[in-house]
mmCIF file of C-alpha atoms in Angstrom:
data_model
loop_
_atom_site.group_PDB
_atom_site.id
_atom_site.type_symbol
_atom_site.label_atom_id
_atom_site.label_comp_id
_atom_site.label_asym_id
_atom_site.label_seq_id
_atom_site.Cartn_x
_atom_site.Cartn_y
_atom_site.Cartn_z
ATOM 1 C CA UNK A 299 103.787 99.721 94.296
ATOM 2 C CA UNK A 300 103.841 97.050 96.413
ATOM 3 C CA UNK A 301 101.599 96.799 99.681
ATOM 4 C CA UNK A 302 102.816 94.130 102.419
ATOM 5 C CA UNK A 303 100.284 92.829 104.621
ATOM 6 C CA UNK A 304 100.841 91.359 108.013
ATOM 7 C CA UNK A 305 97.758 88.964 109.132
ATOM 8 C CA UNK A 306 97.055 85.590 110.928
ATOM 9 C CA UNK A 307 94.172 83.959 109.850
ATOM 10 C CA UNK A 308 92.866 83.536 113.372
ATOM 11 C CA UNK A 309 92.344 87.173 113.537
ATOM 12 C CA UNK A 310 88.628 88.170 113.250
ATOM 13 C CA UNK A 311 90.021 92.009 112.642
ATOM 14 C CA UNK A 312 92.289 90.633 109.867
ATOM 15 C CA UNK A 313 89.535 89.081 107.342
ATOM 16 C CA UNK A 314 87.565 92.584 108.450
ATOM 17 C CA UNK A 315 90.345 94.575 106.997
ATOM 18 C CA UNK A 316 91.217 92.652 104.257
ATOM 19 C CA UNK A 317 87.661 93.454 103.094
ATOM 20 C CA UNK A 318 88.093 97.399 103.784
ATOM 21 C CA UNK A 319 91.154 97.287 101.900
ATOM 22 C CA UNK A 320 89.627 95.397 98.972
ATOM 23 C CA UNK A 321 86.707 98.071 98.925
ATOM 24 C CA UNK A 322 89.437 101.033 98.656
ATOM 25 C CA UNK A 323 91.415 98.894 95.767
ATOM 26 C CA UNK A 324 88.287 98.771 93.854
ATOM 27 C CA UNK A 325 88.092 102.500 93.580
ATOM 28 C CA UNK A 326 91.603 103.377 93.172
ATOM 29 C CA UNK A 327 92.174 104.630 89.811
ATOM 30 C CA UNK A 328 95.704 102.696 88.643
ATOM 31 C CA UNK A 329 95.090 99.491 90.977
ATOM 32 C CA UNK A 330 96.524 97.357 88.197
ATOM 33 C CA UNK A 331 100.072 98.881 89.203
ATOM 34 C CA UNK A 332 99.807 97.587 92.934
ATOM 35 C CA UNK A 333 101.303 94.546 93.872
ATOM 36 C CA UNK A 334 100.385 93.045 97.115
ATOM 37 C CA UNK A 335 102.256 90.635 99.406
ATOM 38 C CA UNK A 336 100.336 88.623 102.234
ATOM 39 C CA UNK A 337 103.176 88.579 105.252
ATOM 40 C CA UNK A 338 102.590 85.766 107.998
ATOM 41 C CA UNK A 339 101.944 86.337 111.600
ATOM 42 C CA UNK A 340 101.235 84.638 114.416
ATOM 43 C CA UNK A 341 99.195 86.417 117.635
ATOM 44 C CA UNK A 342 99.975 83.382 119.644
ATOM 45 C CA UNK A 343 102.590 81.041 118.727
ATOM 46 C CA UNK A 344 102.389 78.883 121.504
ATOM 47 C CA UNK A 345 98.802 77.905 120.586
ATOM 48 C CA UNK A 346 98.674 73.871 120.482
ATOM 49 C CA UNK A 347 97.644 72.024 116.996
ATOM 50 C CA UNK A 348 94.851 70.309 118.793
ATOM 51 C CA UNK A 349 91.556 71.959 119.935
ATOM 52 C CA UNK A 350 91.151 72.005 123.705
ATOM 53 C CA UNK A 351 89.021 75.063 124.121
ATOM 54 C CA UNK A 352 86.390 77.175 122.142
ATOM 55 C CA UNK A 353 87.327 80.571 121.024
ATOM 56 C CA UNK A 354 85.600 82.087 124.037
ATOM 57 C CA UNK A 355 87.286 79.911 126.362
ATOM 58 C CA UNK A 356 90.657 80.920 124.524
ATOM 59 C CA UNK A 357 89.947 84.780 125.270
ATOM 60 C CA UNK A 358 88.810 84.238 128.858
ATOM 61 C CA UNK A 359 91.671 81.894 130.004
ATOM 62 C CA UNK A 360 94.427 83.876 127.757
ATOM 63 C CA UNK A 361 93.367 87.818 128.699
ATOM 64 C CA UNK A 362 91.652 86.868 132.153
ATOM 65 C CA UNK A 363 88.448 88.280 131.042
ATOM 66 C CA UNK A 364 85.189 87.923 132.419
ATOM 67 C CA UNK A 365 82.774 85.697 130.060
ATOM 68 C CA UNK A 366 80.348 88.350 129.883
ATOM 69 C CA UNK A 367 82.766 90.641 128.312
ATOM 70 C CA UNK A 368 84.215 88.340 126.024
ATOM 71 C CA UNK A 369 80.660 87.479 124.976
ATOM 72 C CA UNK A 370 80.047 91.533 124.604
ATOM 73 C CA UNK A 371 83.417 91.669 122.434
ATOM 74 C CA UNK A 372 82.498 88.706 120.095
ATOM 75 C CA UNK A 373 79.161 90.076 119.539
ATOM 76 C CA UNK A 374 80.600 93.281 118.818
ATOM 77 C CA UNK A 375 82.911 92.231 116.075
ATOM 78 C CA UNK A 376 80.398 89.698 114.609
ATOM 79 C CA UNK A 377 78.156 92.867 113.790
ATOM 80 C CA UNK A 378 81.608 94.395 112.478
ATOM 81 C CA UNK A 379 81.779 91.295 110.045
ATOM 82 C CA UNK A 380 78.269 91.596 109.235
ATOM 83 C CA UNK A 381 78.967 95.155 107.913
ATOM 84 C CA UNK A 382 81.551 94.235 105.769
ATOM 85 C CA UNK A 383 79.122 91.034 104.371
ATOM 86 C CA UNK A 384 81.171 88.243 106.552
ATOM 87 C CA UNK A 385 79.305 85.762 108.649
ATOM 88 C CA UNK A 386 81.506 84.743 111.824
ATOM 89 C CA UNK A 387 80.499 82.004 113.755
ATOM 90 C CA UNK A 388 82.726 82.015 116.948
ATOM 91 C CA UNK A 389 80.580 79.314 118.657
ATOM 92 C CA UNK A 390 82.508 76.599 116.085
ATOM 93 C CA UNK A 391 85.721 78.382 115.376
ATOM 94 C CA UNK A 392 88.396 75.446 116.081
ATOM 95 C CA UNK A 393 91.138 77.425 118.145
ATOM 96 C CA UNK A 394 94.390 76.057 117.044
ATOM 97 C CA UNK A 395 98.009 77.086 115.784
ATOM 98 C CA UNK A 396 98.066 78.547 112.706
ATOM 99 C CA UNK A 397 101.647 77.947 111.508
ATOM 100 C CA UNK A 398 100.690 74.845 109.363
ATOM 101 C CA UNK A 399 98.138 77.378 107.728
ATOM 102 C CA UNK A 400 101.260 80.208 107.054
ATOM 103 C CA UNK A 401 103.012 77.610 105.616
ATOM 104 C CA UNK A 402 100.293 76.828 103.049
ATOM 105 C CA UNK A 403 100.124 80.661 102.257
ATOM 106 C CA UNK A 404 103.908 80.754 101.647
ATOM 107 C CA UNK A 405 103.721 78.009 98.859
ATOM 108 C CA UNK A 406 100.328 79.530 97.240
ATOM 109 C CA UNK A 407 102.593 82.917 97.065
ATOM 110 C CA UNK A 408 105.016 81.265 94.745
ATOM 111 C CA UNK A 409 101.979 79.927 92.660
ATOM 112 C CA UNK A 410 100.511 83.570 92.700
ATOM 113 C CA UNK A 411 97.699 82.263 94.903
ATOM 114 C CA UNK A 412 98.223 83.584 98.313
ATOM 115 C CA UNK A 413 95.012 86.351 98.192
ATOM 116 C CA UNK A 414 93.181 83.213 97.349
ATOM 117 C CA UNK A 415 94.987 80.901 100.172
ATOM 118 C CA UNK A 416 94.152 84.090 102.776
ATOM 119 C CA UNK A 417 90.512 84.150 101.774
ATOM 120 C CA UNK A 418 89.694 80.342 101.864
ATOM 121 C CA UNK A 419 91.527 80.077 105.294
ATOM 122 C CA UNK A 420 89.529 83.167 107.089
ATOM 123 C CA UNK A 421 86.194 81.774 105.383
ATOM 124 C CA UNK A 422 87.295 77.795 106.998
ATOM 125 C CA UNK A 423 88.201 79.069 110.343
ATOM 126 C CA UNK A 424 85.435 82.128 110.649
ATOM 127 C CA UNK A 425 82.658 80.828 109.193
ATOM 128 C CA UNK A 426 82.832 77.220 108.056
ATOM 129 C CA UNK A 427 84.216 75.710 111.648
ATOM 130 C CA UNK A 428 87.253 73.851 109.933
ATOM 131 C CA UNK A 429 90.304 72.895 112.257
ATOM 132 C CA UNK A 430 92.984 74.898 109.749
ATOM 133 C CA UNK A 431 95.599 73.125 111.697
ATOM 134 C CA UNK A 432 94.713 69.453 110.239
ATOM 135 C CA UNK A 433 96.033 68.307 107.230
ATOM 136 C CA UNK A 434 92.936 67.157 105.259
ATOM 137 C CA UNK A 435 91.687 70.541 105.653
ATOM 138 C CA UNK A 436 94.602 71.991 104.272
ATOM 139 C CA UNK A 437 94.553 69.640 101.816
ATOM 140 C CA UNK A 438 91.044 70.905 100.561
ATOM 141 C CA UNK A 439 91.957 74.350 100.603
ATOM 142 C CA UNK A 440 94.831 74.007 98.723
ATOM 143 C CA UNK A 441 92.744 71.898 96.036
ATOM 144 C CA UNK A 442 90.308 74.861 96.074
ATOM 145 C CA UNK A 443 92.996 77.479 94.872
ATOM 146 C CA UNK A 444 94.343 75.095 92.319
ATOM 147 C CA UNK A 445 97.102 73.219 94.313
ATOM 148 C CA UNK A 446 97.610 69.338 94.325
ATOM 149 C CA UNK A 447 97.696 67.225 97.198
ATOM 150 C CA UNK A 448 101.412 66.746 96.326
ATOM 151 C CA UNK A 449 101.787 70.582 96.541
ATOM 152 C CA UNK A 450 100.158 70.890 99.704
ATOM 153 C CA UNK A 451 102.905 68.202 101.492
ATOM 154 C CA UNK A 452 105.500 69.906 99.890
ATOM 155 C CA UNK A 453 104.245 73.019 101.696
ATOM 156 C CA UNK A 454 103.653 71.555 104.858
ATOM 157 C CA UNK A 455 106.901 69.290 104.970
ATOM 158 C CA UNK A 456 109.819 71.186 103.356
ATOM 159 C CA UNK A 457 111.232 73.408 105.644
ATOM 160 C CA UNK A 458 111.823 76.246 103.197
ATOM 161 C CA UNK A 459 108.322 77.280 103.740
ATOM 162 C CA UNK A 460 108.369 77.215 107.390
ATOM 163 C CA UNK A 461 111.507 79.423 107.202
ATOM 164 C CA UNK A 462 109.639 82.203 104.839
ATOM 165 C CA UNK A 463 106.940 82.089 107.692
ATOM 166 C CA UNK A 464 109.797 82.872 110.561
ATOM 167 C CA UNK A 465 111.131 85.372 108.524
ATOM 168 C CA UNK A 466 107.771 87.258 108.155
ATOM 169 C CA UNK A 467 107.654 87.148 111.713
ATOM 170 C CA UNK A 468 111.060 88.073 112.301
ATOM 171 C CA UNK A 469 110.644 91.230 109.667
ATOM 172 C CA UNK A 470 107.501 92.043 111.856
ATOM 173 C CA UNK A 471 109.648 92.125 114.932
ATOM 174 C CA UNK A 472 112.288 94.367 112.978
ATOM 175 C CA UNK A 473 109.418 96.853 112.113
ATOM 176 C CA UNK A 474 108.196 96.652 115.471
ATOM 177 C CA UNK A 475 104.881 95.300 114.599
ATOM 178 C CA UNK A 476 103.169 93.991 117.359
ATOM 179 C CA UNK A 477 99.419 93.710 116.224
ATOM 180 C CA UNK A 478 97.402 92.705 112.891
ATOM 181 C CA UNK A 479 96.380 93.453 110.368
ATOM 182 C CA UNK A 480 99.417 95.547 109.593
ATOM 183 C CA UNK A 481 99.453 97.238 106.001
ATOM 184 C CA UNK A 482 103.152 98.481 104.817
ATOM 185 C CA UNK A 483 102.606 100.755 101.435
ATOM 186 C CA UNK A 484 105.884 100.634 99.532
ATOM 187 C CA UNK A 485 107.706 100.426 103.142
ATOM 188 C CA UNK A 486 107.198 104.297 103.439
ATOM 189 C CA UNK A 487 103.269 104.225 105.273
ATOM 190 C CA UNK A 488 101.457 101.760 107.496
ATOM 191 C CA UNK A 489 97.908 101.445 108.360
ATOM 192 C CA UNK A 490 97.239 99.396 111.594
ATOM 193 C CA UNK A 491 93.947 97.688 112.011
ATOM 194 C CA UNK A 492 90.638 97.126 110.515
ATOM 195 C CA UNK A 493 90.651 100.812 109.538
ATOM 196 C CA UNK A 494 87.347 102.233 107.021
ATOM 197 C CA UNK A 495 87.833 102.340 103.426
ATOM 198 C CA UNK A 496 88.444 105.736 102.986
ATOM 199 C CA UNK A 497 91.541 105.510 105.916
ATOM 200 C CA UNK A 498 92.755 102.520 103.031
ATOM 201 C CA UNK A 499 92.609 104.543 100.083
ATOM 202 C CA UNK A 500 93.849 107.921 101.325
ATOM 203 C CA UNK A 501 97.090 106.295 102.169
ATOM 204 C CA UNK A 502 96.915 104.315 98.946
ATOM 205 C CA UNK A 503 96.827 107.197 97.001
ATOM 206 C CA UNK A 504 99.443 109.174 99.250
ATOM 207 C CA UNK A 505 102.103 106.606 99.182
ATOM 208 C CA UNK A 506 101.570 105.974 95.320
ATOM 209 C CA UNK A 507 102.091 109.611 94.554
ATOM 210 C CA UNK A 508 105.155 109.385 96.123
ATOM 211 C CA UNK A 509 106.074 106.118 94.368
ATOM 212 C CA UNK A 510 105.243 107.648 91.129
ATOM 213 C CA UNK A 511 107.737 110.306 91.607
ATOM 214 C CA UNK A 512 110.479 108.042 92.163
ATOM 215 C CA UNK A 513 109.562 105.810 89.410
ATOM 216 C CA UNK A 514 108.593 108.199 86.442
ATOM 217 C CA UNK A 515 108.679 106.893 83.106
ATOM 218 C CA UNK A 516 111.146 108.270 80.861
ATOM 219 C CA UNK A 517 111.282 109.352 77.074
ATOM 220 C CA UNK A 518 114.309 108.106 74.886
ATOM 221 C CA UNK A 519 115.245 109.113 71.435
ATOM 222 C CA UNK A 520 114.781 106.155 69.700
ATOM 223 C CA UNK A 521 117.000 105.866 66.315
ATOM 224 C CA UNK A 522 114.523 103.864 64.138
ATOM 225 C CA UNK A 523 115.345 100.685 61.753
ATOM 226 C CA UNK A 524 113.438 97.626 59.964
ATOM 227 C CA UNK A 525 110.956 96.524 62.284
ATOM 228 C CA UNK A 526 107.633 94.110 62.855
ATOM 229 C CA UNK A 527 105.088 95.715 64.659
ATOM 230 C CA UNK A 528 102.502 93.927 67.226
ATOM 231 C CA UNK A 529 100.011 94.707 64.559
ATOM 232 C CA UNK A 530 101.785 92.394 62.044
ATOM 233 C CA UNK A 531 103.289 95.073 59.559
ATOM 234 C CA UNK A 532 106.836 94.750 58.901
ATOM 235 C CA UNK A 533 108.411 97.499 57.240
ATOM 236 C CA UNK A 534 112.044 98.274 56.386
#
């Protein structure tokens, strides 16, 4: 069963939601039958690739909120992150456009490394204060998850990876997804936001139960003949 996750690596609740979802997945008894696909989403496609303001300044200017309110919000999110074992450093976060990061994720997905790319990009942005719009940073992250520098260049320069980012965002619009994280279970159930582990687990169990009804294994009448089995025994 496929679970699709729309996320932006600039979104603090997406990283927290990832941790809670992962905790739920470890408790799910049939997790080997789950396929996870990360989907691209940009909270603000108009952001510059060149840093000009802090995370706090960005929220003050973008939302029109007073500084004390923004500080309280960030303190609250930092505490939420700590509860799931994450360290957020908003003071050093480099606020830039995430499109190139999403291109890297799209390429990583072709190598079955989408989850690793998401993890390392979240960590780079929220914990390590890295500029995730810089190609040098993305190359470092790419090599950390097993990609070559040439493959990262491919991700950042071939149009098809940009097209895949745009395709994910168009699908989000089609589904009327306007906030992230957003988890879609078998295109039948959805969870919005960094919900509790129990919410993810319950939704996973409910959706998998429905999925299993449709994908039942059927028994077959077998006509036996000469064959060899996986244990190396051949019989006629």
